[in-house]
Amino acid sequence: MLGLLTKDTTGLPVALLREQHRAAIKVVRRMQYFVAKKKFQQARKPYDVRDVIEQYSQGNLNLMVRIKELQRRVSAADPEISSDCLAHLQYYRKWPRMAG
């Protein structure tokens, strides 16, 4: 009796729904469950170390290309500033890199 008085997500009493509608809602809910379950299992998969290292290397390469481009632009604008900038870059390159 209590089940007939409860309301679904639309706010309508469940007793007003036809059996076909209830079955359709159950099918949709099952599909949503299986999709969520699949996404969760994919999220739990461990990372492939090779892929992580490759992405890190690619990001590091992109960063170095940007630094070289900025250095070229600064040296074209003012050679005196360029030498100061180069000294700072060489100082920061001595820092240990983060492990991937």
JSON list of C-alpha atoms in Angstrom, two decimals:
[
{"chain": "A", "resi": 1, "resn": "MET", "atom": "CA", "xyz": [0.00, 0.00, 0.00]},
{"chain": "A", "resi": 2, "resn": "LEU", "atom": "CA", "xyz": [2.82, 2.38, 0.90]},
{"chain": "A", "resi": 3, "resn": "GLY", "atom": "CA", "xyz": [4.49, 1.70, -2.48]},
{"chain": "A", "resi": 4, "resn": "LEU", "atom": "CA", "xyz": [1.41, 2.95, -4.34]},
{"chain": "A", "resi": 5, "resn": "LEU", "atom": "CA", "xyz": [1.43, 6.25, -2.48]},
{"chain": "A", "resi": 6, "resn": "THR", "atom": "CA", "xyz": [5.06, 7.15, -3.09]},
{"chain": "A", "resi": 7, "resn": "LYS", "atom": "CA", "xyz": [5.92, 9.54, -5.91]},
{"chain": "A", "resi": 8, "resn": "ASP", "atom": "CA", "xyz": [8.39, 9.13, -8.74]},
{"chain": "A", "resi": 9, "resn": "THR", "atom": "CA", "xyz": [10.92, 11.72, -9.94]},
{"chain": "A", "resi": 10, "resn": "THR", "atom": "CA", "xyz": [8.24, 13.66, -11.80]},
{"chain": "A", "resi": 11, "resn": "GLY", "atom": "CA", "xyz": [6.17, 14.10, -8.66]},
{"chain": "A", "resi": 12, "resn": "LEU", "atom": "CA", "xyz": [3.29, 11.92, -9.86]},
{"chain": "A", "resi": 13, "resn": "PRO", "atom": "CA", "xyz": [1.99, 9.12, -7.65]},
{"chain": "A", "resi": 14, "resn": "VAL", "atom": "CA", "xyz": [3.28, 5.77, -8.84]},
{"chain": "A", "resi": 15, "resn": "ALA", "atom": "CA", "xyz": [-0.26, 4.34, -8.85]},
{"chain": "A", "resi": 16, "resn": "LEU", "atom": "CA", "xyz": [-1.12, 6.63, -11.79]},
{"chain": "A", "resi": 17, "resn": "LEU", "atom": "CA", "xyz": [1.58, 5.14, -14.02]},
{"chain": "A", "resi": 18, "resn": "ARG", "atom": "CA", "xyz": [0.70, 2.35, -16.40]},
{"chain": "A", "resi": 19, "resn": "GLU", "atom": "CA", "xyz": [2.64, -0.91, -16.35]},
{"chain": "A", "resi": 20, "resn": "GLN", "atom": "CA", "xyz": [4.34, -0.05, -19.68]},
{"chain": "A", "resi": 21, "resn": "HIS", "atom": "CA", "xyz": [5.58, 3.23, -18.22]},
{"chain": "A", "resi": 22, "resn": "ARG", "atom": "CA", "xyz": [6.94, 1.48, -15.15]},
{"chain": "A", "resi": 23, "resn": "ALA", "atom": "CA", "xyz": [8.73, -1.06, -17.33]},
{"chain": "A", "resi": 24, "resn": "ALA", "atom": "CA", "xyz": [10.19, 1.73, -19.50]},
{"chain": "A", "resi": 25, "resn": "ILE", "atom": "CA", "xyz": [11.42, 3.57, -16.41]},
{"chain": "A", "resi": 26, "resn": "LYS", "atom": "CA", "xyz": [13.05, 0.38, -15.11]},
{"chain": "A", "resi": 27, "resn": "VAL", "atom": "CA", "xyz": [14.82, -0.18, -18.45]},
{"chain": "A", "resi": 28, "resn": "VAL", "atom": "CA", "xyz": [16.12, 3.40, -18.54]},
{"chain": "A", "resi": 29, "resn": "ARG", "atom": "CA", "xyz": [17.33, 3.13, -14.93]},
{"chain": "A", "resi": 30, "resn": "ARG", "atom": "CA", "xyz": [19.13, -0.14, -15.70]},
{"chain": "A", "resi": 31, "resn": "MET", "atom": "CA", "xyz": [20.82, 1.43, -18.72]},
{"chain": "A", "resi": 32, "resn": "GLN", "atom": "CA", "xyz": [21.93, 4.41, -16.61]},
{"chain": "A", "resi": 33, "resn": "TYR", "atom": "CA", "xyz": [23.27, 1.99, -13.99]},
{"chain": "A", "resi": 34, "resn": "PHE", "atom": "CA", "xyz": [25.31, -0.03, -16.50]},
{"chain": "A", "resi": 35, "resn": "VAL", "atom": "CA", "xyz": [26.76, 3.11, -18.10]},
{"chain": "A", "resi": 36, "resn": "ALA", "atom": "CA", "xyz": [27.75, 4.47, -14.69]},
{"chain": "A", "resi": 37, "resn": "LYS", "atom": "CA", "xyz": [29.24, 1.10, -13.73]},
{"chain": "A", "resi": 38, "resn": "LYS", "atom": "CA", "xyz": [31.33, 0.98, -16.93]},
{"chain": "A", "resi": 39, "resn": "LYS", "atom": "CA", "xyz": [32.61, 4.54, -16.40]},
{"chain": "A", "resi": 40, "resn": "PHE", "atom": "CA", "xyz": [33.53, 3.70, -12.81]},
{"chain": "A", "resi": 41, "resn": "GLN", "atom": "CA", "xyz": [35.45, 0.59, -13.85]},
{"chain": "A", "resi": 42, "resn": "GLN", "atom": "CA", "xyz": [37.34, 2.57, -16.49]},
{"chain": "A", "resi": 43, "resn": "ALA", "atom": "CA", "xyz": [38.24, 5.22, -13.92]},
{"chain": "A", "resi": 44, "resn": "ARG", "atom": "CA", "xyz": [39.62, 2.54, -11.59]},
{"chain": "A", "resi": 45, "resn": "LYS", "atom": "CA", "xyz": [42.03, 1.15, -14.19]},
{"chain": "A", "resi": 46, "resn": "PRO", "atom": "CA", "xyz": [45.65, 1.82, -13.31]},
{"chain": "A", "resi": 47, "resn": "TYR", "atom": "CA", "xyz": [47.61, 4.23, -15.44]},
{"chain": "A", "resi": 48, "resn": "ASP", "atom": "CA", "xyz": [50.01, 2.85, -18.00]},
{"chain": "A", "resi": 49, "resn": "VAL", "atom": "CA", "xyz": [53.43, 4.12, -16.91]},
{"chain": "A", "resi": 50, "resn": "ARG", "atom": "CA", "xyz": [54.66, 4.44, -20.48]},
{"chain": "A", "resi": 51, "resn": "ASP", "atom": "CA", "xyz": [51.75, 6.69, -21.41]},
{"chain": "A", "resi": 52, "resn": "VAL", "atom": "CA", "xyz": [52.34, 8.88, -18.36]},
{"chain": "A", "resi": 53, "resn": "ILE", "atom": "CA", "xyz": [56.06, 9.24, -19.13]},
{"chain": "A", "resi": 54, "resn": "GLU", "atom": "CA", "xyz": [55.31, 9.99, -22.78]},
{"chain": "A", "resi": 55, "resn": "GLN", "atom": "CA", "xyz": [52.80, 12.70, -21.86]},
{"chain": "A", "resi": 56, "resn": "TYR", "atom": "CA", "xyz": [55.27, 14.20, -19.35]},
{"chain": "A", "resi": 57, "resn": "SER", "atom": "CA", "xyz": [58.04, 14.21, -21.96]},
{"chain": "A", "resi": 58, "resn": "GLN", "atom": "CA", "xyz": [55.76, 15.83, -24.53]},
{"chain": "A", "resi": 59, "resn": "GLY", "atom": "CA", "xyz": [54.74, 18.52, -22.04]},
{"chain": "A", "resi": 60, "resn": "ASN", "atom": "CA", "xyz": [58.38, 19.14, -21.13]},
{"chain": "A", "resi": 61, "resn": "LEU", "atom": "CA", "xyz": [59.30, 19.43, -24.80]},
{"chain": "A", "resi": 62, "resn": "ASN", "atom": "CA", "xyz": [56.47, 21.93, -25.39]},
{"chain": "A", "resi": 63, "resn": "LEU", "atom": "CA", "xyz": [57.67, 23.96, -22.41]},
{"chain": "A", "resi": 64, "resn": "MET", "atom": "CA", "xyz": [61.23, 24.06, -23.72]},
{"chain": "A", "resi": 65, "resn": "VAL", "atom": "CA", "xyz": [60.00, 25.19, -27.16]},
{"chain": "A", "resi": 66, "resn": "ARG", "atom": "CA", "xyz": [58.03, 28.01, -25.54]},
{"chain": "A", "resi": 67, "resn": "ILE", "atom": "CA", "xyz": [61.05, 29.07, -23.48]},
{"chain": "A", "resi": 68, "resn": "LYS", "atom": "CA", "xyz": [63.26, 29.15, -26.58]},
{"chain": "A", "resi": 69, "resn": "GLU", "atom": "CA", "xyz": [60.66, 31.20, -28.45]},
{"chain": "A", "resi": 70, "resn": "LEU", "atom": "CA", "xyz": [60.36, 33.69, -25.58]},
{"chain": "A", "resi": 71, "resn": "GLN", "atom": "CA", "xyz": [64.14, 33.91, -25.32]},
{"chain": "A", "resi": 72, "resn": "ARG", "atom": "CA", "xyz": [64.37, 34.63, -29.06]},
{"chain": "A", "resi": 73, "resn": "ARG", "atom": "CA", "xyz": [61.74, 37.35, -28.81]},
{"chain": "A", "resi": 74, "resn": "VAL", "atom": "CA", "xyz": [63.39, 38.97, -25.81]},
{"chain": "A", "resi": 75, "resn": "SER", "atom": "CA", "xyz": [66.81, 38.92, -27.47]},
{"chain": "A", "resi": 76, "resn": "ALA", "atom": "CA", "xyz": [65.32, 40.54, -30.56]},
{"chain": "A", "resi": 77, "resn": "ALA", "atom": "CA", "xyz": [63.81, 43.30, -28.41]},
{"chain": "A", "resi": 78, "resn": "ASP", "atom": "CA", "xyz": [66.78, 44.09, -26.14]},
{"chain": "A", "resi": 79, "resn": "PRO", "atom": "CA", "xyz": [70.08, 42.14, -26.06]},
{"chain": "A", "resi": 80, "resn": "GLU", "atom": "CA", "xyz": [70.95, 43.38, -22.54]},
{"chain": "A", "resi": 81, "resn": "ILE", "atom": "CA", "xyz": [67.75, 42.02, -21.05]},
{"chain": "A", "resi": 82, "resn": "SER", "atom": "CA", "xyz": [68.32, 38.81, -22.99]},
{"chain": "A", "resi": 83, "resn": "SER", "atom": "CA", "xyz": [71.59, 38.07, -21.17]},
{"chain": "A", "resi": 84, "resn": "ASP", "atom": "CA", "xyz": [69.91, 38.58, -17.77]},
{"chain": "A", "resi": 85, "resn": "CYS", "atom": "CA", "xyz": [67.04, 36.32, -18.79]},
{"chain": "A", "resi": 86, "resn": "LEU", "atom": "CA", "xyz": [69.46, 33.65, -19.99]},
{"chain": "A", "resi": 87, "resn": "ALA", "atom": "CA", "xyz": [71.30, 33.73, -16.65]},
{"chain": "A", "resi": 88, "resn": "HIS", "atom": "CA", "xyz": [68.00, 33.16, -14.80]},
{"chain": "A", "resi": 89, "resn": "LEU", "atom": "CA", "xyz": [67.04, 30.29, -17.11]},
{"chain": "A", "resi": 90, "resn": "GLN", "atom": "CA", "xyz": [70.38, 28.58, -16.59]},
{"chain": "A", "resi": 91, "resn": "TYR", "atom": "CA", "xyz": [69.95, 28.95, -12.83]},
{"chain": "A", "resi": 92, "resn": "TYR", "atom": "CA", "xyz": [66.49, 27.35, -12.88]},
{"chain": "A", "resi": 93, "resn": "ARG", "atom": "CA", "xyz": [67.62, 24.51, -15.14]},
{"chain": "A", "resi": 94, "resn": "LYS", "atom": "CA", "xyz": [69.89, 23.33, -12.32]},
{"chain": "A", "resi": 95, "resn": "TRP", "atom": "CA", "xyz": [66.85, 22.53, -10.17]},
{"chain": "A", "resi": 96, "resn": "PRO", "atom": "CA", "xyz": [65.95, 18.84, -10.08]},
{"chain": "A", "resi": 97, "resn": "ARG", "atom": "CA", "xyz": [62.97, 17.92, -12.20]},
{"chain": "A", "resi": 98, "resn": "MET", "atom": "CA", "xyz": [59.85, 16.37, -10.74]},
{"chain": "A", "resi": 99, "resn": "ALA", "atom": "CA", "xyz": [59.63, 12.60, -11.18]},
{"chain": "A", "resi": 100, "resn": "GLY", "atom": "CA", "xyz": [56.88, 11.56, -13.60]}
]
